[in-house]
Amino acid sequence: MPKAAPRPCTKVGCGALVHDGSGRCAKHPKPVWNKPVTATKRITGRRLQAMRAALFAAHPLCAACERQGRVALATQRDHITPLAEGGADDADNVQGLCEPCHEVKSKAEAVRGLRRSRFA
């Protein structure tokens, strides 16, 4: 089977050709992501299920939609301040969101995370 044509390294400013299909030359390996030591530990299991049920029982509507005058059922448990940005995993830092609002908020958080990692 023929090999793919070599491509330039994806590191900005590097013009070295990459033959192995990884996208990066030997001088510029992709950085490995590791969870920060200071990251908040997530709640899981039955405790999380109970917290979700309590949240949706107390606040069944999407918080973001309510702020905009819309009505939508909350289906996602969302951290107001993301855990990656120092938020706590407790009842004071959660809200119920509908799927579309949660997706928009999550994408914005991902962009902020990428910017933090590039400029840190």
mmCIF file of N, CA and C in Angstrom:
data_model
loop_
_atom_site.group_PDB
_atom_site.id
_atom_site.type_symbol
_atom_site.label_atom_id
_atom_site.label_comp_id
_atom_site.label_asym_id
_atom_site.label_seq_id
_atom_site.Cartn_x
_atom_site.Cartn_y
_atom_site.Cartn_z
ATOM 1 N N MET A 1 0.843 -1.175 0.000
ATOM 2 C CA MET A 1 0.000 0.000 0.000
ATOM 3 C C MET A 1 0.888 1.237 0.000
ATOM 4 N N PRO A 2 0.614 2.224 -0.846
ATOM 5 C CA PRO A 2 1.463 3.412 -0.905
ATOM 6 C C PRO A 2 1.278 4.292 0.328
ATOM 7 N N LYS A 3 2.369 4.967 0.686
ATOM 8 C CA LYS A 3 2.323 5.888 1.819
ATOM 9 C C LYS A 3 1.783 7.235 1.362
ATOM 10 N N ALA A 4 1.232 7.980 2.314
ATOM 11 C CA ALA A 4 0.737 9.318 2.002
ATOM 12 C C ALA A 4 1.925 10.249 1.779
ATOM 13 N N ALA A 5 1.691 11.289 1.042
ATOM 14 C CA ALA A 5 2.734 12.268 0.776
ATOM 15 C C ALA A 5 3.115 12.984 2.073
ATOM 16 N N PRO A 6 4.404 13.313 2.239
ATOM 17 C CA PRO A 6 4.794 14.046 3.444
ATOM 18 C C PRO A 6 4.129 15.418 3.486
ATOM 19 N N ARG A 7 3.837 15.869 4.711
ATOM 20 C CA ARG A 7 3.183 17.163 4.915
ATOM 21 C C ARG A 7 4.025 18.003 5.854
ATOM 22 N N PRO A 8 3.872 19.322 5.781
ATOM 23 C CA PRO A 8 4.629 20.174 6.695
ATOM 24 C C PRO A 8 4.140 20.004 8.137
ATOM 25 N N CYS A 9 5.047 20.209 9.071
ATOM 26 C CA CYS A 9 4.730 20.166 10.502
ATOM 27 C C CYS A 9 3.659 21.216 10.791
ATOM 28 N N THR A 10 2.702 20.879 11.663
ATOM 29 C CA THR A 10 1.609 21.802 11.972
ATOM 30 C C THR A 10 2.005 22.873 12.984
ATOM 31 N N LYS A 11 3.199 22.816 13.537
ATOM 32 C CA LYS A 11 3.681 23.860 14.439
ATOM 33 C C LYS A 11 3.906 25.128 13.614
ATOM 34 N N VAL A 12 3.354 26.242 14.086
ATOM 35 C CA VAL A 12 3.473 27.507 13.363
ATOM 36 C C VAL A 12 4.951 27.867 13.210
ATOM 37 N N GLY A 13 5.369 28.149 11.976
ATOM 38 C CA GLY A 13 6.737 28.564 11.700
ATOM 39 C C GLY A 13 7.686 27.429 11.369
ATOM 40 N N CYS A 14 7.251 26.189 11.537
ATOM 41 C CA CYS A 14 8.116 25.044 11.228
ATOM 42 C C CYS A 14 7.740 24.514 9.848
ATOM 43 N N GLY A 15 8.713 24.319 9.027
ATOM 44 C CA GLY A 15 8.448 23.830 7.681
ATOM 45 C C GLY A 15 8.936 22.414 7.449
ATOM 46 N N ALA A 16 9.363 21.728 8.507
ATOM 47 C CA ALA A 16 9.876 20.366 8.359
ATOM 48 C C ALA A 16 8.779 19.445 7.841
ATOM 49 N N LEU A 17 9.167 18.513 6.984
ATOM 50 C CA LEU A 17 8.198 17.564 6.444
ATOM 51 C C LEU A 17 8.022 16.400 7.410
ATOM 52 N N VAL A 18 6.769 15.985 7.566
ATOM 53 C CA VAL A 18 6.421 14.875 8.463
ATOM 54 C C VAL A 18 5.999 13.703 7.592
ATOM 55 N N HIS A 19 6.625 12.552 7.826
ATOM 56 C CA HIS A 19 6.375 11.377 6.995
ATOM 57 C C HIS A 19 5.488 10.340 7.678
ATOM 58 N N ASP A 20 5.295 10.474 9.016
ATOM 59 C CA ASP A 20 4.578 9.413 9.736
ATOM 60 C C ASP A 20 3.090 9.670 9.922
ATOM 61 N N GLY A 21 2.578 10.787 9.418
ATOM 62 C CA GLY A 21 1.153 11.072 9.509
ATOM 63 C C GLY A 21 0.708 11.668 10.830
ATOM 64 N N SER A 22 1.630 11.937 11.759
ATOM 65 C CA SER A 22 1.264 12.477 13.067
ATOM 66 C C SER A 22 0.947 13.963 13.014
ATOM 67 N N GLY A 23 1.446 14.670 12.018
ATOM 68 C CA GLY A 23 1.207 16.091 11.911
ATOM 69 C C GLY A 23 2.301 16.940 12.517
ATOM 70 N N ARG A 24 3.174 16.360 13.340
ATOM 71 C CA ARG A 24 4.239 17.110 13.993
ATOM 72 C C ARG A 24 5.583 16.428 13.748
ATOM 73 N N CYS A 25 6.626 17.275 13.624
ATOM 74 C CA CYS A 25 7.980 16.744 13.454
ATOM 75 C C CYS A 25 8.538 16.344 14.826
ATOM 76 N N ALA A 26 9.727 15.753 14.847
ATOM 77 C CA ALA A 26 10.334 15.296 16.100
ATOM 78 C C ALA A 26 10.658 16.449 17.045
ATOM 79 N N LYS A 27 10.928 17.634 16.508
ATOM 80 C CA LYS A 27 11.244 18.793 17.353
ATOM 81 C C LYS A 27 10.016 19.379 18.036
ATOM 82 N N HIS A 28 8.832 19.151 17.475
ATOM 83 C CA HIS A 28 7.610 19.775 17.973
ATOM 84 C C HIS A 28 6.514 18.739 18.250
ATOM 85 N N PRO A 29 6.701 17.850 19.217
ATOM 86 C CA PRO A 29 5.638 16.878 19.508
ATOM 87 C C PRO A 29 4.415 17.582 20.090
ATOM 88 N N LYS A 30 3.248 16.969 19.899
ATOM 89 C CA LYS A 30 2.028 17.556 20.452
ATOM 90 C C LYS A 30 2.119 17.517 21.971
ATOM 91 N N PRO A 31 1.726 18.617 22.635
ATOM 92 C CA PRO A 31 1.784 18.621 24.099
ATOM 93 C C PRO A 31 0.772 17.645 24.684
ATOM 94 N N VAL A 32 1.149 16.981 25.744
ATOM 95 C CA VAL A 32 0.280 16.032 26.419
ATOM 96 C C VAL A 32 -0.530 16.790 27.460
ATOM 97 N N TRP A 33 -1.860 16.561 27.463
ATOM 98 C CA TRP A 33 -2.705 17.232 28.422
ATOM 99 C C TRP A 33 -2.766 16.409 29.698
ATOM 100 N N ASN A 34 -2.508 17.059 30.816
ATOM 101 C CA ASN A 34 -2.652 16.440 32.124
ATOM 102 C C ASN A 34 -3.555 17.305 32.971
ATOM 103 N N LYS A 35 -4.409 16.655 33.756
ATOM 104 C CA LYS A 35 -5.289 17.400 34.647
ATOM 105 C C LYS A 35 -4.448 18.110 35.694
ATOM 106 N N PRO A 36 -4.712 19.390 35.950
ATOM 107 C CA PRO A 36 -3.947 20.108 36.961
ATOM 108 C C PRO A 36 -4.129 19.476 38.343
ATOM 109 N N VAL A 37 -3.100 19.531 39.147
ATOM 110 C CA VAL A 37 -3.154 18.962 40.493
ATOM 111 C C VAL A 37 -4.224 19.668 41.316
ATOM 112 N N THR A 38 -4.460 20.940 41.031
ATOM 113 C CA THR A 38 -5.420 21.732 41.796
ATOM 114 C C THR A 38 -6.860 21.569 41.310
ATOM 115 N N ALA A 39 -7.101 20.721 40.315
ATOM 116 C CA ALA A 39 -8.438 20.555 39.763
ATOM 117 C C ALA A 39 -9.396 19.994 40.817
ATOM 118 N N THR A 40 -10.631 20.472 40.779
ATOM 119 C CA THR A 40 -11.660 20.013 41.705
ATOM 120 C C THR A 40 -12.066 18.587 41.353
ATOM 121 N N LYS A 41 -12.189 17.743 42.370
ATOM 122 C CA LYS A 41 -12.601 16.366 42.143
ATOM 123 C C LYS A 41 -14.102 16.327 41.855
ATOM 124 N N ARG A 42 -14.465 15.613 40.814
ATOM 125 C CA ARG A 42 -15.871 15.511 40.424
ATOM 126 C C ARG A 42 -16.604 14.503 41.297
ATOM 127 N N ILE A 43 -17.882 14.800 41.551
ATOM 128 C CA ILE A 43 -18.754 13.876 42.256
ATOM 129 C C ILE A 43 -19.309 12.908 41.226
ATOM 130 N N THR A 44 -19.368 11.628 41.567
ATOM 131 C CA THR A 44 -19.845 10.615 40.633
ATOM 132 C C THR A 44 -20.809 9.661 41.350
ATOM 133 N N GLY A 45 -21.366 8.752 40.582
ATOM 134 C CA GLY A 45 -22.157 7.663 41.140
ATOM 135 C C GLY A 45 -23.518 8.075 41.675
ATOM 136 N N ARG A 46 -23.954 7.341 42.692
ATOM 137 C CA ARG A 46 -25.291 7.557 43.260
ATOM 138 C C ARG A 46 -25.430 8.944 43.890
ATOM 139 N N ARG A 47 -24.348 9.450 44.446
ATOM 140 C CA ARG A 47 -24.399 10.792 45.030
ATOM 141 C C ARG A 47 -24.707 11.833 43.949
ATOM 142 N N LEU A 48 -24.075 11.699 42.783
ATOM 143 C CA LEU A 48 -24.344 12.610 41.666
ATOM 144 C C LEU A 48 -25.783 12.452 41.182
ATOM 145 N N GLN A 49 -26.265 11.215 41.077
ATOM 146 C CA GLN A 49 -27.639 10.983 40.639
ATOM 147 C C GLN A 49 -28.635 11.652 41.577
ATOM 148 N N ALA A 50 -28.387 11.560 42.882
ATOM 149 C CA ALA A 50 -29.274 12.192 43.861
ATOM 150 C C ALA A 50 -29.224 13.715 43.734
ATOM 151 N N MET A 51 -28.032 14.261 43.503
ATOM 152 C CA MET A 51 -27.892 15.713 43.349
ATOM 153 C C MET A 51 -28.611 16.195 42.086
ATOM 154 N N ARG A 52 -28.508 15.435 40.996
ATOM 155 C CA ARG A 52 -29.200 15.783 39.754
ATOM 156 C C ARG A 52 -30.711 15.785 39.964
ATOM 157 N N ALA A 53 -31.212 14.731 40.622
ATOM 158 C CA ALA A 53 -32.652 14.620 40.854
ATOM 159 C C ALA A 53 -33.146 15.787 41.717
ATOM 160 N N ALA A 54 -32.390 16.147 42.745
ATOM 161 C CA ALA A 54 -32.777 17.258 43.611
ATOM 162 C C ALA A 54 -32.765 18.579 42.840
ATOM 163 N N LEU A 55 -31.764 18.786 41.993
ATOM 164 C CA LEU A 55 -31.675 20.013 41.197
ATOM 165 C C LEU A 55 -32.872 20.144 40.267
ATOM 166 N N PHE A 56 -33.191 19.081 39.531
ATOM 167 C CA PHE A 56 -34.281 19.147 38.561
ATOM 168 C C PHE A 56 -35.644 19.202 39.245
ATOM 169 N N ALA A 57 -35.757 18.664 40.454
ATOM 170 C CA ALA A 57 -37.012 18.767 41.202
ATOM 171 C C ALA A 57 -37.228 20.201 41.684
ATOM 172 N N ALA A 58 -36.150 20.842 42.138
ATOM 173 C CA ALA A 58 -36.251 22.209 42.650
ATOM 174 C C ALA A 58 -36.334 23.243 41.528
ATOM 175 N N HIS A 59 -35.614 23.007 40.428
ATOM 176 C CA HIS A 59 -35.549 23.963 39.306
ATOM 177 C C HIS A 59 -35.705 23.192 37.985
ATOM 178 N N PRO A 60 -36.944 22.887 37.590
ATOM 179 C CA PRO A 60 -37.133 22.053 36.395
ATOM 180 C C PRO A 60 -36.882 22.767 35.063
ATOM 181 N N LEU A 61 -36.783 24.103 35.072
ATOM 182 C CA LEU A 61 -36.615 24.840 33.817
ATOM 183 C C LEU A 61 -35.170 25.274 33.602
ATOM 184 N N CYS A 62 -34.809 25.450 32.348
ATOM 185 C CA CYS A 62 -33.459 25.887 31.965
ATOM 186 C C CYS A 62 -33.222 27.307 32.483
ATOM 187 N N ALA A 63 -32.151 27.479 33.243
ATOM 188 C CA ALA A 63 -31.836 28.782 33.834
ATOM 189 C C ALA A 63 -31.504 29.824 32.763
ATOM 190 N N ALA A 64 -30.777 29.436 31.727
ATOM 191 C CA ALA A 64 -30.398 30.382 30.670
ATOM 192 C C ALA A 64 -31.625 30.816 29.865
ATOM 193 N N CYS A 65 -32.506 29.892 29.569
ATOM 194 C CA CYS A 65 -33.727 30.236 28.834
ATOM 195 C C CYS A 65 -34.616 31.149 29.672
ATOM 196 N N GLU A 66 -34.725 30.868 30.968
ATOM 197 C CA GLU A 66 -35.537 31.727 31.847
ATOM 198 C C GLU A 66 -35.020 33.160 31.846
ATOM 199 N N ARG A 67 -33.686 33.334 31.861
ATOM 200 C CA ARG A 67 -33.103 34.681 31.846
ATOM 201 C C ARG A 67 -33.454 35.427 30.557
ATOM 202 N N GLN A 68 -33.713 34.681 29.480
ATOM 203 C CA GLN A 68 -34.045 35.301 28.197
ATOM 204 C C GLN A 68 -35.548 35.305 27.921
ATOM 205 N N GLY A 69 -36.344 34.933 28.926
ATOM 206 C CA GLY A 69 -37.795 34.957 28.767
ATOM 207 C C GLY A 69 -38.372 33.770 28.029
ATOM 208 N N ARG A 70 -37.607 32.700 27.879
ATOM 209 C CA ARG A 70 -38.096 31.487 27.212
ATOM 210 C C ARG A 70 -38.378 30.419 28.260
ATOM 211 N N VAL A 71 -39.092 29.387 27.853
ATOM 212 C CA VAL A 71 -39.385 28.270 28.741
ATOM 213 C C VAL A 71 -38.892 26.999 28.074
ATOM 214 N N ALA A 72 -37.992 26.288 28.754
ATOM 215 C CA ALA A 72 -37.486 25.007 28.258
ATOM 216 C C ALA A 72 -37.148 24.135 29.458
ATOM 217 N N LEU A 73 -37.339 22.849 29.325
ATOM 218 C CA LEU A 73 -37.062 21.907 30.394
ATOM 219 C C LEU A 73 -35.557 21.712 30.550
ATOM 220 N N ALA A 74 -35.073 21.756 31.766
ATOM 221 C CA ALA A 74 -33.643 21.530 32.035
ATOM 222 C C ALA A 74 -33.360 20.033 31.976
ATOM 223 N N THR A 75 -32.331 19.662 31.231
ATOM 224 C CA THR A 75 -31.948 18.253 31.115
ATOM 225 C C THR A 75 -30.488 18.011 31.477
ATOM 226 N N GLN A 76 -29.719 19.089 31.633
ATOM 227 C CA GLN A 76 -28.280 18.971 31.900
ATOM 228 C C GLN A 76 -27.942 19.663 33.219
ATOM 229 N N ARG A 77 -27.152 19.021 34.054
ATOM 230 C CA ARG A 77 -26.638 19.641 35.284
ATOM 231 C C ARG A 77 -25.346 20.345 34.907
ATOM 232 N N ASP A 78 -25.320 21.667 35.069
ATOM 233 C CA ASP A 78 -24.194 22.468 34.599
ATOM 234 C C ASP A 78 -23.556 23.203 35.761
ATOM 235 N N HIS A 79 -22.211 23.262 35.756
ATOM 236 C CA HIS A 79 -21.489 24.056 36.751
ATOM 237 C C HIS A 79 -21.453 25.504 36.277
ATOM 238 N N ILE A 80 -21.951 26.423 37.105
ATOM 239 C CA ILE A 80 -21.976 27.841 36.744
ATOM 240 C C ILE A 80 -20.547 28.327 36.503
ATOM 241 N N THR A 81 -19.665 28.101 37.472
ATOM 242 C CA THR A 81 -18.232 28.333 37.293
ATOM 243 C C THR A 81 -17.620 26.964 37.043
ATOM 244 N N PRO A 82 -17.063 26.717 35.865
ATOM 245 C CA PRO A 82 -16.546 25.384 35.545
ATOM 246 C C PRO A 82 -15.496 24.905 36.550
ATOM 247 N N LEU A 83 -15.449 23.599 36.747
ATOM 248 C CA LEU A 83 -14.463 23.026 37.655
ATOM 249 C C LEU A 83 -13.049 23.362 37.201
ATOM 250 N N ALA A 84 -12.832 23.404 35.895
ATOM 251 C CA ALA A 84 -11.507 23.723 35.356
ATOM 252 C C ALA A 84 -11.092 25.158 35.654
ATOM 253 N N GLU A 85 -12.072 26.014 35.955
ATOM 254 C CA GLU A 85 -11.777 27.411 36.267
ATOM 255 C C GLU A 85 -11.892 27.688 37.760
ATOM 256 N N GLY A 86 -11.883 26.617 38.572
ATOM 257 C CA GLY A 86 -11.875 26.776 40.023
ATOM 258 C C GLY A 86 -13.221 26.680 40.691
ATOM 259 N N GLY A 87 -14.268 26.318 39.966
ATOM 260 C CA GLY A 87 -15.599 26.187 40.555
ATOM 261 C C GLY A 87 -15.695 24.959 41.444
ATOM 262 N N ALA A 88 -16.600 25.011 42.395
ATOM 263 C CA ALA A 88 -16.809 23.888 43.313
ATOM 264 C C ALA A 88 -17.881 22.961 42.750
ATOM 265 N N ASP A 89 -17.808 21.696 43.136
ATOM 266 C CA ASP A 89 -18.814 20.724 42.716
ATOM 267 C C ASP A 89 -19.832 20.582 43.844
ATOM 268 N N ASP A 90 -20.597 21.656 44.087
ATOM 269 C CA ASP A 90 -21.606 21.637 45.137
ATOM 270 C C ASP A 90 -22.883 22.314 44.641
ATOM 271 N N ALA A 91 -23.904 22.310 45.475
ATOM 272 C CA ALA A 91 -25.226 22.802 45.079
ATOM 273 C C ALA A 91 -25.237 24.293 44.763
ATOM 274 N N ASP A 92 -24.325 25.066 45.323
ATOM 275 C CA ASP A 92 -24.300 26.511 45.071
ATOM 276 C C ASP A 92 -23.728 26.856 43.693
ATOM 277 N N ASN A 93 -23.076 25.901 43.052
ATOM 278 C CA ASN A 93 -22.408 26.177 41.775
ATOM 279 C C ASN A 93 -23.012 25.383 40.616
ATOM 280 N N VAL A 94 -24.264 24.968 40.742
ATOM 281 C CA VAL A 94 -24.883 24.216 39.648
ATOM 282 C C VAL A 94 -26.188 24.870 39.234
ATOM 283 N N GLN A 95 -26.548 24.640 37.989
ATOM 284 C CA GLN A 95 -27.810 25.114 37.432
ATOM 285 C C GLN A 95 -28.287 24.091 36.421
ATOM 286 N N GLY A 96 -29.561 24.071 36.174
ATOM 287 C CA GLY A 96 -30.115 23.200 35.153
ATOM 288 C C GLY A 96 -30.184 23.939 33.834
ATOM 289 N N LEU A 97 -29.718 23.290 32.763
ATOM 290 C CA LEU A 97 -29.762 23.878 31.424
ATOM 291 C C LEU A 97 -30.389 22.887 30.455
ATOM 292 N N CYS A 98 -30.988 23.416 29.381
ATOM 293 C CA CYS A 98 -31.448 22.557 28.293
ATOM 294 C C CYS A 98 -30.226 22.183 27.442
ATOM 295 N N GLU A 99 -30.384 21.207 26.599
ATOM 296 C CA GLU A 99 -29.263 20.722 25.775
ATOM 297 C C GLU A 99 -28.643 21.822 24.901
ATOM 298 N N PRO A 100 -29.438 22.628 24.161
ATOM 299 C CA PRO A 100 -28.825 23.674 23.320
ATOM 300 C C PRO A 100 -28.044 24.718 24.129
ATOM 301 N N CYS A 101 -28.590 25.160 25.254
ATOM 302 C CA CYS A 101 -27.886 26.157 26.075
ATOM 303 C C CYS A 101 -26.612 25.569 26.672
ATOM 304 N N HIS A 102 -26.679 24.303 27.082
ATOM 305 C CA HIS A 102 -25.508 23.653 27.661
ATOM 306 C C HIS A 102 -24.403 23.515 26.612
ATOM 307 N N GLU A 103 -24.780 23.196 25.392
ATOM 308 C CA GLU A 103 -23.794 23.050 24.314
ATOM 309 C C GLU A 103 -23.099 24.376 24.017
ATOM 310 N N VAL A 104 -23.861 25.461 23.953
ATOM 311 C CA VAL A 104 -23.284 26.788 23.696
ATOM 312 C C VAL A 104 -22.309 27.161 24.807
ATOM 313 N N LYS A 105 -22.719 26.961 26.059
ATOM 314 C CA LYS A 105 -21.880 27.312 27.202
ATOM 315 C C LYS A 105 -20.616 26.441 27.223
ATOM 316 N N SER A 106 -20.766 25.148 26.947
ATOM 317 C CA SER A 106 -19.613 24.240 26.953
ATOM 318 C C SER A 106 -18.597 24.597 25.869
ATOM 319 N N LYS A 107 -19.081 24.990 24.700
ATOM 320 C CA LYS A 107 -18.163 25.384 23.626
ATOM 321 C C LYS A 107 -17.394 26.642 23.997
ATOM 322 N N ALA A 108 -18.062 27.601 24.635
ATOM 323 C CA ALA A 108 -17.389 28.831 25.067
ATOM 324 C C ALA A 108 -16.329 28.513 26.125
ATOM 325 N N GLU A 109 -16.639 27.583 27.022
ATOM 326 C CA GLU A 109 -15.671 27.181 28.044
ATOM 327 C C GLU A 109 -14.473 26.475 27.413
ATOM 328 N N ALA A 110 -14.725 25.664 26.393
ATOM 329 C CA ALA A 110 -13.632 24.961 25.714
ATOM 330 C C ALA A 110 -12.696 25.950 25.031
ATOM 331 N N VAL A 111 -13.253 26.986 24.416
ATOM 332 C CA VAL A 111 -12.432 28.011 23.766
ATOM 333 C C VAL A 111 -11.574 28.728 24.799
ATOM 334 N N ARG A 112 -12.178 29.077 25.943
ATOM 335 C CA ARG A 112 -11.403 29.723 27.011
ATOM 336 C C ARG A 112 -10.290 28.804 27.505
ATOM 337 N N GLY A 113 -10.568 27.518 27.608
ATOM 338 C CA GLY A 113 -9.560 26.558 28.044
ATOM 339 C C GLY A 113 -8.407 26.469 27.065
ATOM 340 N N LEU A 114 -8.707 26.485 25.775
ATOM 341 C CA LEU A 114 -7.656 26.446 24.761
ATOM 342 C C LEU A 114 -6.792 27.707 24.846
ATOM 343 N N ARG A 115 -7.419 28.848 25.034
ATOM 344 C CA ARG A 115 -6.663 30.087 25.150
ATOM 345 C C ARG A 115 -5.768 30.074 26.376
ATOM 346 N N ARG A 116 -6.297 29.534 27.489
ATOM 347 C CA ARG A 116 -5.471 29.441 28.712
ATOM 348 C C ARG A 116 -4.269 28.558 28.477
ATOM 349 N N SER A 117 -4.450 27.444 27.798
ATOM 350 C CA SER A 117 -3.346 26.505 27.600
ATOM 351 C C SER A 117 -2.314 27.043 26.620
ATOM 352 N N ARG A 118 -2.730 27.844 25.666
ATOM 353 C CA ARG A 118 -1.782 28.395 24.685
ATOM 354 C C ARG A 118 -0.977 29.547 25.241
ATOM 355 N N PHE A 119 -1.566 30.313 26.132
ATOM 356 C CA PHE A 119 -0.909 31.515 26.628
ATOM 357 C C PHE A 119 -0.403 31.365 28.054
ATOM 358 N N ALA A 120 -0.447 30.170 28.576
ATOM 359 C CA ALA A 120 0.039 29.967 29.955
ATOM 360 C C ALA A 120 1.506 29.611 29.975
#
